[in-house]
Coordinates of C-alpha atoms in Angstrom, one line a residue:
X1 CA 15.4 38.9 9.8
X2 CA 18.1 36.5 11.3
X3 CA 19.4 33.4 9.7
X4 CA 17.2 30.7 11.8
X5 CA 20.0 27.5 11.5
X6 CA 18.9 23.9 11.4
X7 CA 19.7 20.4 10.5
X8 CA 18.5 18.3 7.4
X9 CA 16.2 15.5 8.6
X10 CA 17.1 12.0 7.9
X11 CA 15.1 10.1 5.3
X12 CA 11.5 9.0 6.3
X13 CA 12.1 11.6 9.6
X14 CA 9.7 15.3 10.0
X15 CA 12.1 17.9 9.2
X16 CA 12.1 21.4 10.8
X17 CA 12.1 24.5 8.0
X18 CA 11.7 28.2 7.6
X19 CA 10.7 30.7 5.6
X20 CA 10.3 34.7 6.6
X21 CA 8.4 35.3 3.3
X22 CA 5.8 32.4 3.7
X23 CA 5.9 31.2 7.3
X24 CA 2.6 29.7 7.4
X25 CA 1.4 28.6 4.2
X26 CA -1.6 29.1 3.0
X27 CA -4.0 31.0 4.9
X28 CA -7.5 29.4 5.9
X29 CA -9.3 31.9 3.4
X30 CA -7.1 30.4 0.6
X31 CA -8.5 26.9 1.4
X32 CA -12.0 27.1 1.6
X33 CA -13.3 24.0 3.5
X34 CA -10.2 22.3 4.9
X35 CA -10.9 21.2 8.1
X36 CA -14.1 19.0 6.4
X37 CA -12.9 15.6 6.8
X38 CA -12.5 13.9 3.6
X39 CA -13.7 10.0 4.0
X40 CA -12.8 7.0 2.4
X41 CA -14.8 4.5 0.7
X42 CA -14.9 2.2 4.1
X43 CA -16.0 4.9 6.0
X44 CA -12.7 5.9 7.5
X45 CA -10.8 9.3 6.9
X46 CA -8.3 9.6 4.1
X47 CA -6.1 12.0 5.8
X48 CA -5.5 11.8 9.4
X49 CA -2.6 12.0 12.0
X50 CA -2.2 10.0 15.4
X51 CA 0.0 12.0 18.0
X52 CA 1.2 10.1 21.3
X53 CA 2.4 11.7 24.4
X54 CA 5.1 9.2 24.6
X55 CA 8.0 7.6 22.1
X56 CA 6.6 4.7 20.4
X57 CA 3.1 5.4 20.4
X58 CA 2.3 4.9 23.6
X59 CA 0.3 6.8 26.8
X60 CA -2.6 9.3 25.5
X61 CA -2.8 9.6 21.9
X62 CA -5.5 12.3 19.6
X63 CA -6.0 11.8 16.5
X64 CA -6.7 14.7 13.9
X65 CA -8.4 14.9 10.2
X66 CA -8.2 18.4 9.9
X67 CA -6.3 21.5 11.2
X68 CA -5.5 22.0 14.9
X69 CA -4.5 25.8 15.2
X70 CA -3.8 25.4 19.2
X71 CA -3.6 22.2 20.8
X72 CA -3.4 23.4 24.4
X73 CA -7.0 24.0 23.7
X74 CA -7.6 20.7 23.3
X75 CA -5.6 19.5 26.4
X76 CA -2.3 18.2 24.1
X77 CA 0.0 20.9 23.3
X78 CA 3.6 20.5 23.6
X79 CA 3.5 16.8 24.5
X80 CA 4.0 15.3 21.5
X81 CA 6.5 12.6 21.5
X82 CA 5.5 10.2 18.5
X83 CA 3.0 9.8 15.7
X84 CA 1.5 8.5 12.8
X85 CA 0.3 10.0 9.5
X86 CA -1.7 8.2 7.1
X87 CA -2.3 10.0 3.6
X88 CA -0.7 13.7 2.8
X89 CA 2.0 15.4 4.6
X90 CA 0.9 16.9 8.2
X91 CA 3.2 20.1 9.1
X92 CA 3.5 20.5 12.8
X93 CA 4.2 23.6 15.0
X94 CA 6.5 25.0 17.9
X95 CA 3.8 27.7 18.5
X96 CA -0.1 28.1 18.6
X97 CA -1.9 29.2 15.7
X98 CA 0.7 28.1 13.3
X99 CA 3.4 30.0 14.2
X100 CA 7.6 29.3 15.2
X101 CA 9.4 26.6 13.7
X102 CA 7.7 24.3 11.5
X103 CA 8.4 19.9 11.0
X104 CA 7.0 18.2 7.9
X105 CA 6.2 14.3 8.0
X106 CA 5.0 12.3 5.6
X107 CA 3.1 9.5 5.8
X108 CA 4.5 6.6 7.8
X109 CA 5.1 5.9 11.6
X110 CA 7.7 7.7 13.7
X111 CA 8.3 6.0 16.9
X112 CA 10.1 9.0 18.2
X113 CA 10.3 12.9 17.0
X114 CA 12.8 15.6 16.4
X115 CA 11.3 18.2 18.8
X116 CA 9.8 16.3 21.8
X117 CA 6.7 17.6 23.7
X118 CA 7.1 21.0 21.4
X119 CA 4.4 21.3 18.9
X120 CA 1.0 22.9 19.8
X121 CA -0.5 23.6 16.3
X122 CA -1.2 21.0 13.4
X123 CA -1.8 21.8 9.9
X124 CA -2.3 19.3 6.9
X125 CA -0.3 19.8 3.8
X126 CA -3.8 19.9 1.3
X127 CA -2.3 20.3 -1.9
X128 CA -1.8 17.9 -4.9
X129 CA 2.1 16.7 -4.8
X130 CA 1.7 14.0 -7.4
X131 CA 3.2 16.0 -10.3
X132 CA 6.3 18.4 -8.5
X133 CA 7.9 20.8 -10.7
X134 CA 10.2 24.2 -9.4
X135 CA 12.2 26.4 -11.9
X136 CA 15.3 27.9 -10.3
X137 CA 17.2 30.5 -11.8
X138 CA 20.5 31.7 -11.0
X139 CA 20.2 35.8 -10.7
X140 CA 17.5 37.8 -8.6
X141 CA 13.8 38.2 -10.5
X142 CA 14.0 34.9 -12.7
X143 CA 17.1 36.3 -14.7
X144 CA 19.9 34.2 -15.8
X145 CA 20.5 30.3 -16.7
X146 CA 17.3 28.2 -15.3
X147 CA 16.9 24.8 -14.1
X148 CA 13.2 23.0 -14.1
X149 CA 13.2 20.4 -11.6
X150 CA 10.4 17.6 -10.9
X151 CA 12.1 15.2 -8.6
X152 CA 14.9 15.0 -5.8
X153 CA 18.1 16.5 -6.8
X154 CA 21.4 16.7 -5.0
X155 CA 22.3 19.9 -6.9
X156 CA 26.3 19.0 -5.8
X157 CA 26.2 16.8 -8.8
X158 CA 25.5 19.2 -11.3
X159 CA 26.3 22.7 -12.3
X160 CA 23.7 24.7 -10.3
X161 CA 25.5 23.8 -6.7
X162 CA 25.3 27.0 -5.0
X163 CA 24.2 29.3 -7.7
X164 CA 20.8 29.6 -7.3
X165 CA 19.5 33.4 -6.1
X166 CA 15.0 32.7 -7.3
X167 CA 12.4 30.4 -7.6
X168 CA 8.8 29.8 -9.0
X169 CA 6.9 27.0 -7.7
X170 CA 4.5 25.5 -10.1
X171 CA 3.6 22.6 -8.6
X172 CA 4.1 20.7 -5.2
X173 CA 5.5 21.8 -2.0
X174 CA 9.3 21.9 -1.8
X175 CA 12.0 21.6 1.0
X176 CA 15.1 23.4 -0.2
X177 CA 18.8 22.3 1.6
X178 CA 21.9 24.5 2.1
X179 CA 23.9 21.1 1.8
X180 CA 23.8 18.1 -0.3
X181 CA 22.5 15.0 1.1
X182 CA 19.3 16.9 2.8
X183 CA 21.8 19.0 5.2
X184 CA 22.3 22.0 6.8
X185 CA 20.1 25.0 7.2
X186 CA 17.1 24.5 5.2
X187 CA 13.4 26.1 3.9
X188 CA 9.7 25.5 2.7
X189 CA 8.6 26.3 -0.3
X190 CA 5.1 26.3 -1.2
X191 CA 2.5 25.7 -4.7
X192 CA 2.5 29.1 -6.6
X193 CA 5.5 30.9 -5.2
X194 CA 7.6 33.6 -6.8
X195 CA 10.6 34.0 -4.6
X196 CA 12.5 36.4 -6.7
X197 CA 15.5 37.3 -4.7
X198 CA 16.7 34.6 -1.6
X199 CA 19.5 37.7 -0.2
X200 CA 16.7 39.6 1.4
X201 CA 14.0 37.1 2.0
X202 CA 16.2 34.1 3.2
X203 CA 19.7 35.1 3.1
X204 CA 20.0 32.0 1.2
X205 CA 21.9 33.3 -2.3
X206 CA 24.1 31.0 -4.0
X207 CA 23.6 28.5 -1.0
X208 CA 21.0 25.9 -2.4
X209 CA 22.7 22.5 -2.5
X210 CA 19.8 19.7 -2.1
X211 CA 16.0 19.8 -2.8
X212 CA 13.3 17.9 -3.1
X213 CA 9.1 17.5 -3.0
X214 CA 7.1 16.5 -0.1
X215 CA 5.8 13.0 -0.9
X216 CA 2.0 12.6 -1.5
X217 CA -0.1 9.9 0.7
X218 CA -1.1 6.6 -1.0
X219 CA -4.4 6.9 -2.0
X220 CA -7.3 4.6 -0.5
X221 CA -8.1 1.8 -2.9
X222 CA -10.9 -0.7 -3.1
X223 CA -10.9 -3.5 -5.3
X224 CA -14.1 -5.0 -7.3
X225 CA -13.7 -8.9 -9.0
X226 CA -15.9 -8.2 -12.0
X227 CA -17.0 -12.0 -12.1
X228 CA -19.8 -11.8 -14.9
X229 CA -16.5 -10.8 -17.1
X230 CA -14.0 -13.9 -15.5
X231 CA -12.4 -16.5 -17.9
X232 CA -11.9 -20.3 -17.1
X233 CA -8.6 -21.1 -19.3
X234 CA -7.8 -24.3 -18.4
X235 CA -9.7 -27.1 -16.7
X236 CA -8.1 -30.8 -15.6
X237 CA -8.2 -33.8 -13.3
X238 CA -5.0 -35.1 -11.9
X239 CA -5.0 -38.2 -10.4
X240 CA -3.8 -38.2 -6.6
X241 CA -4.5 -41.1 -5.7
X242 CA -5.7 -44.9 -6.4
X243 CA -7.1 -47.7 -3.9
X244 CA -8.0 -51.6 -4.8
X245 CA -8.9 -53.7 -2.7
X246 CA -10.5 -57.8 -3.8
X247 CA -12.9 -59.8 -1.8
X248 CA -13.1 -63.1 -3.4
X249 CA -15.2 -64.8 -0.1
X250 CA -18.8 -65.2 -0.5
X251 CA -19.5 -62.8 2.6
X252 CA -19.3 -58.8 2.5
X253 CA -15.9 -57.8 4.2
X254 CA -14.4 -54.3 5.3
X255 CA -12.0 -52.3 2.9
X256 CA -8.5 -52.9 4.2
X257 CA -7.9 -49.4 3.7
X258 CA -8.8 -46.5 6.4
X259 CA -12.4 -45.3 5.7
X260 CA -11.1 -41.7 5.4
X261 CA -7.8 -39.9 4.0
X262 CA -6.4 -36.6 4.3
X263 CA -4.9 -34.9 0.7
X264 CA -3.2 -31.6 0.3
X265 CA -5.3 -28.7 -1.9
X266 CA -2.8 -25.9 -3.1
X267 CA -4.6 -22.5 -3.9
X268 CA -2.2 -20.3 -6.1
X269 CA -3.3 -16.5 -7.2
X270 CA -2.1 -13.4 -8.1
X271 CA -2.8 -10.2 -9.4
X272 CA -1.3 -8.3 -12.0
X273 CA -1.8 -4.3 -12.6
X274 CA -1.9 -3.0 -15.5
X275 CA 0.8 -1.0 -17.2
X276 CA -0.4 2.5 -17.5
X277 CA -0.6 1.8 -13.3
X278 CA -0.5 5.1 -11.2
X279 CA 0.0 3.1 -7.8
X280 CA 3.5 2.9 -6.3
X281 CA 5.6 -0.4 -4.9
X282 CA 4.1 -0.2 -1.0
X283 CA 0.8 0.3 -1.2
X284 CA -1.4 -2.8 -0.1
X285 CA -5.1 -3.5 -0.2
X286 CA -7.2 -6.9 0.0
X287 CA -9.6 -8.9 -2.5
X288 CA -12.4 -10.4 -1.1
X289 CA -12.3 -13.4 -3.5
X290 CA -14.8 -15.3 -1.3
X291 CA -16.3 -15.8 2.4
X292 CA -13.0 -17.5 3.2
X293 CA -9.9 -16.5 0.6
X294 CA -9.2 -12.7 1.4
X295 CA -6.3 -11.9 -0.4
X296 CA -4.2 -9.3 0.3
X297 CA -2.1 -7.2 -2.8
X298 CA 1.0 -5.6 -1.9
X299 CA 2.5 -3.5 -4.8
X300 CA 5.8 -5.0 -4.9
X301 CA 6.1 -7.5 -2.0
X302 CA 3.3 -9.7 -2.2
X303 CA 1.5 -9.9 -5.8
X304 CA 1.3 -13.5 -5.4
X305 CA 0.5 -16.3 -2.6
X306 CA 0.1 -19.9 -2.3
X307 CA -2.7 -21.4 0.3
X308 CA -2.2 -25.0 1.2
X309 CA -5.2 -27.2 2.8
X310 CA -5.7 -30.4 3.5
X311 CA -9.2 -32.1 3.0
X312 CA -10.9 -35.6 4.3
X313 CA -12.1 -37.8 1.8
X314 CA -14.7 -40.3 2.4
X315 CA -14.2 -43.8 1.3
X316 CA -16.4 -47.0 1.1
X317 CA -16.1 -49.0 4.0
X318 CA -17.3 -52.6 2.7
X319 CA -16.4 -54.4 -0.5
X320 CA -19.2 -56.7 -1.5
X321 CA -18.8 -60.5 -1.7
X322 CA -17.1 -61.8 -5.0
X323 CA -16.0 -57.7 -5.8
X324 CA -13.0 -56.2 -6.9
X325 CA -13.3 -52.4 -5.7
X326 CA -11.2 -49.6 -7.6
X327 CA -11.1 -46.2 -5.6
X328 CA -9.9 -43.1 -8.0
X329 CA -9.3 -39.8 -5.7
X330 CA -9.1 -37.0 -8.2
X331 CA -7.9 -33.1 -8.1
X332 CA -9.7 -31.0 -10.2
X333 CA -7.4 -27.8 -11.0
X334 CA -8.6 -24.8 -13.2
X335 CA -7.0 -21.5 -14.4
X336 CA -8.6 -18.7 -13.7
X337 CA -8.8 -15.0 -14.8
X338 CA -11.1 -12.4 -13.9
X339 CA -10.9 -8.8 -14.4
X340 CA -10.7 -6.1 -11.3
X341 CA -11.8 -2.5 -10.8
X342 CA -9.7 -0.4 -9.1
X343 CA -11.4 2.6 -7.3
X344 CA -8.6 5.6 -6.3
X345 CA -9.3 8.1 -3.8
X346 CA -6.5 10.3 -3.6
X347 CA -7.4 13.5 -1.4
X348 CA -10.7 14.9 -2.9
X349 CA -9.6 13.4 -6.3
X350 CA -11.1 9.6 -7.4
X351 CA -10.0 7.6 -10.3
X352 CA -10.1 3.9 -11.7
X353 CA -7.6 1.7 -13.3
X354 CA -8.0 -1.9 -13.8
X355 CA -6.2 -4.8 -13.0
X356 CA -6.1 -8.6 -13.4
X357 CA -6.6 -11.6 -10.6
X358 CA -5.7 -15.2 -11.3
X359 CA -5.8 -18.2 -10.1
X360 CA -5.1 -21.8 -9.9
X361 CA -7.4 -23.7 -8.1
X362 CA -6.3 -27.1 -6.7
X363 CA -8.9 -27.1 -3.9
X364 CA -11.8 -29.6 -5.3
X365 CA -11.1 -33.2 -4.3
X366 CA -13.2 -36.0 -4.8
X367 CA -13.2 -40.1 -4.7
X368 CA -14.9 -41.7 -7.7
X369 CA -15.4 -45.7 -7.0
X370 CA -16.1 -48.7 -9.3
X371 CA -17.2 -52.4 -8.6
X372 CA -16.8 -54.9 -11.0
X373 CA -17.8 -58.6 -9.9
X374 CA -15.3 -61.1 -10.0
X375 CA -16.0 -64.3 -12.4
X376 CA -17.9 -67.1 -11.1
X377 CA -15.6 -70.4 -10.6
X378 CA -17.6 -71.7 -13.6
X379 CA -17.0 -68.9 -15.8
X380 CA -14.8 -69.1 -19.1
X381 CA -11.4 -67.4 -19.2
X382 CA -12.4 -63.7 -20.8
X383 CA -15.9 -63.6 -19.4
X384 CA -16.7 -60.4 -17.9
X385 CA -19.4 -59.7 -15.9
X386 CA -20.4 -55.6 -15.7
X387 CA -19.6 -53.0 -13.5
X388 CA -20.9 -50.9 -11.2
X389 CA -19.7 -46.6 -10.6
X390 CA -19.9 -44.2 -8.3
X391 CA -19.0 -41.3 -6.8
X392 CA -17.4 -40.3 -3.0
X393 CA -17.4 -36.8 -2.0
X394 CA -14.9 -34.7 0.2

């Protein structure tokens, strides 16, 4: 079989790949149950792509959760232009049925495509990519010197550039490159293959330069505060702050002071995973802390925000006759800790991890008041009379 040429996608981009020995995949047979849509937690589907008939998502647009073998049967082949994939890889199709030249993307958005209003079969890339590993070895049937690789590798680096003739595949899915920095002619290589001579399969001997894994989705979280486990650490007023006013007349008069003030509030939380964490920087989800605080985690960005507010405090209007009035506006602030459960649904697997939410709470501000009556005229130096409390709210 010919030499079918291409060109190394750019990063984040689908890439088009070949391979005479596996050009599909695996069969439907192999995968019992694949086109049953997996669901997450919200009621929404894990894996799922959204194809537009024009560049940047716009015009018609379909949107898949399982595999499309013909798309013309559907009324969208070959008018692809852009899409989105949320979850695993999608592999997309020159030809009905899975057939011609195949493009890989990976989750993300791609405003524009490689191979415009081309693809008429969809397939999603089902397997587990979380743990890659291929070993390559430098003779025909697994003979000679052997390299195990688990990540990206730019094999120009090292001493396996060009000398690579077999491969097994234990884990993952694989793009292979005939040039370093993902260039040149290049191939698919899929969980479980034994490739044991690339001359007659690929005429691809001593040409591998560049590999690496397909990337697996982020996986669906949802967060749970556990409150009956939270932990107040620290609790304190600070004084914001302080109004006296003196009415030394015999009639009731009005507080010189407006009846109501306005005071900032400063809400600071964060969250903290733990260090055994499985998640990767990028991947976002929200806490519900209450009704109107929904905070929203990004792994990496956005661990940590600050909410300011500003509240109205009611404030007595009159000062009684002979009165001296003392108005103390406090800001209660308390630490606080509270554990969260993590909930991971990654493809059909789900697992849990736990992870931390804290807070400093600056939001409770209140007005506490005192009256104390003034000494008559006839009243000894260092005669006090008592006084009167009380509270104002927000």
């Amino acid at each position: 079989m010919g030499e079918m040429k291409g060109k190394g996608g750019e990063e984040g981009l689908g890439e088009g790949f070949w391979h005479p020995g596996f050009p599909h995949g695996p069969t439907r047979a192999q995968v019992p149950g694949l086109c049953a849509p997996r669901r997450d937690g919200a009621g929404g589907t894990m894996n799922r792509i959204t194809v537009y008939e024009r560049p940047d998502f716009e015009g018609l647009s379909r949107e898949f959760t399982c595999d499309v073998p013909d798309l013309h049967e559907l009324d969208f082949g070959n008018c692809i232009a852009s899409l989105k994939v949320v979850g695993q890889p999608w592999i997309a199709y020159t030809e009905p049925k899975y057939e011609g030249e195949p493009h890989a993307f990976e989750e993300g958005e791609y405003p524009s495509v490689g191979r415009p209003n081309s693809f008429s079969a969809l397939r999603l890339v089902h397997h587990d990519l979380g743990d890659p590993q291929i070993t390559l070895y430098e003779r025909p049937n697994f003979q000679g010197a052997c390299k195990v690789v688990t990540e990206e590798t730019n094999l120009a680096y090292g001493y396996f550039n060009d000398r690579v003739a077999s491969h097994v595949v234990q884990r993952g899915v694989w793009l292979l490159y005939q040039h370093p920095g993902r260039g040149g002619w290049h191939c698919l290589a899929w969980p479980g293959e034994r490739l044991a001579d690339y001359k007659p399969e690929l005429n691809f001997q001593a040409r591998l330069s560049h590999l690496r894994p397909l990337k697996p989705g982020q996986p669906q979280v949802s967060a749970q505060l556990l409150w009956e486990q939270k932990r107040v650490e620290a609790e304190r007023e600070v004084l914001v702050d302080e109004i006296v006013g003196v009415n030394e007349t015999a009639a009731e008069q009005a507080l010189s002071a407006s009846s109501r003030r306005e005071y900032s509030t400063t809400l600071w939380q964060s969250f903290h995973f733990s260090n055994a964490s499985s998640l990767k920087a990028g991947l976002s989800f929200t806490l519900a802390v209450e009704a109107s605080n929904v905070f929203t985690v990004q792994k990496g960005r956005s661990e940590a925000s600050t909410r300011r507010e500003r509240v109205e405090v009611q404030l007595p209007a009159k000062i009684p006759p002979r009165t001296a009035l003392r108005v103390r506006v406090l800001r209660k602030e308390v630490t606080l800790s509270v554990p969260v459960l993590l909930t991971l649904r990654h493809n059909e697997a789900v697992s849990t991890e736990l992870g931390e939410y804290r807070s400093v709470s600056g939001t409770n501000i209140s007005a506490h008041f005192s009256m104390k009556p003034l000494p008559a005229a006839s009243t000894e130096p260092g005669d006090e009379a008592g006084t009167e409390e009380g509270p104002g709210g927000c």
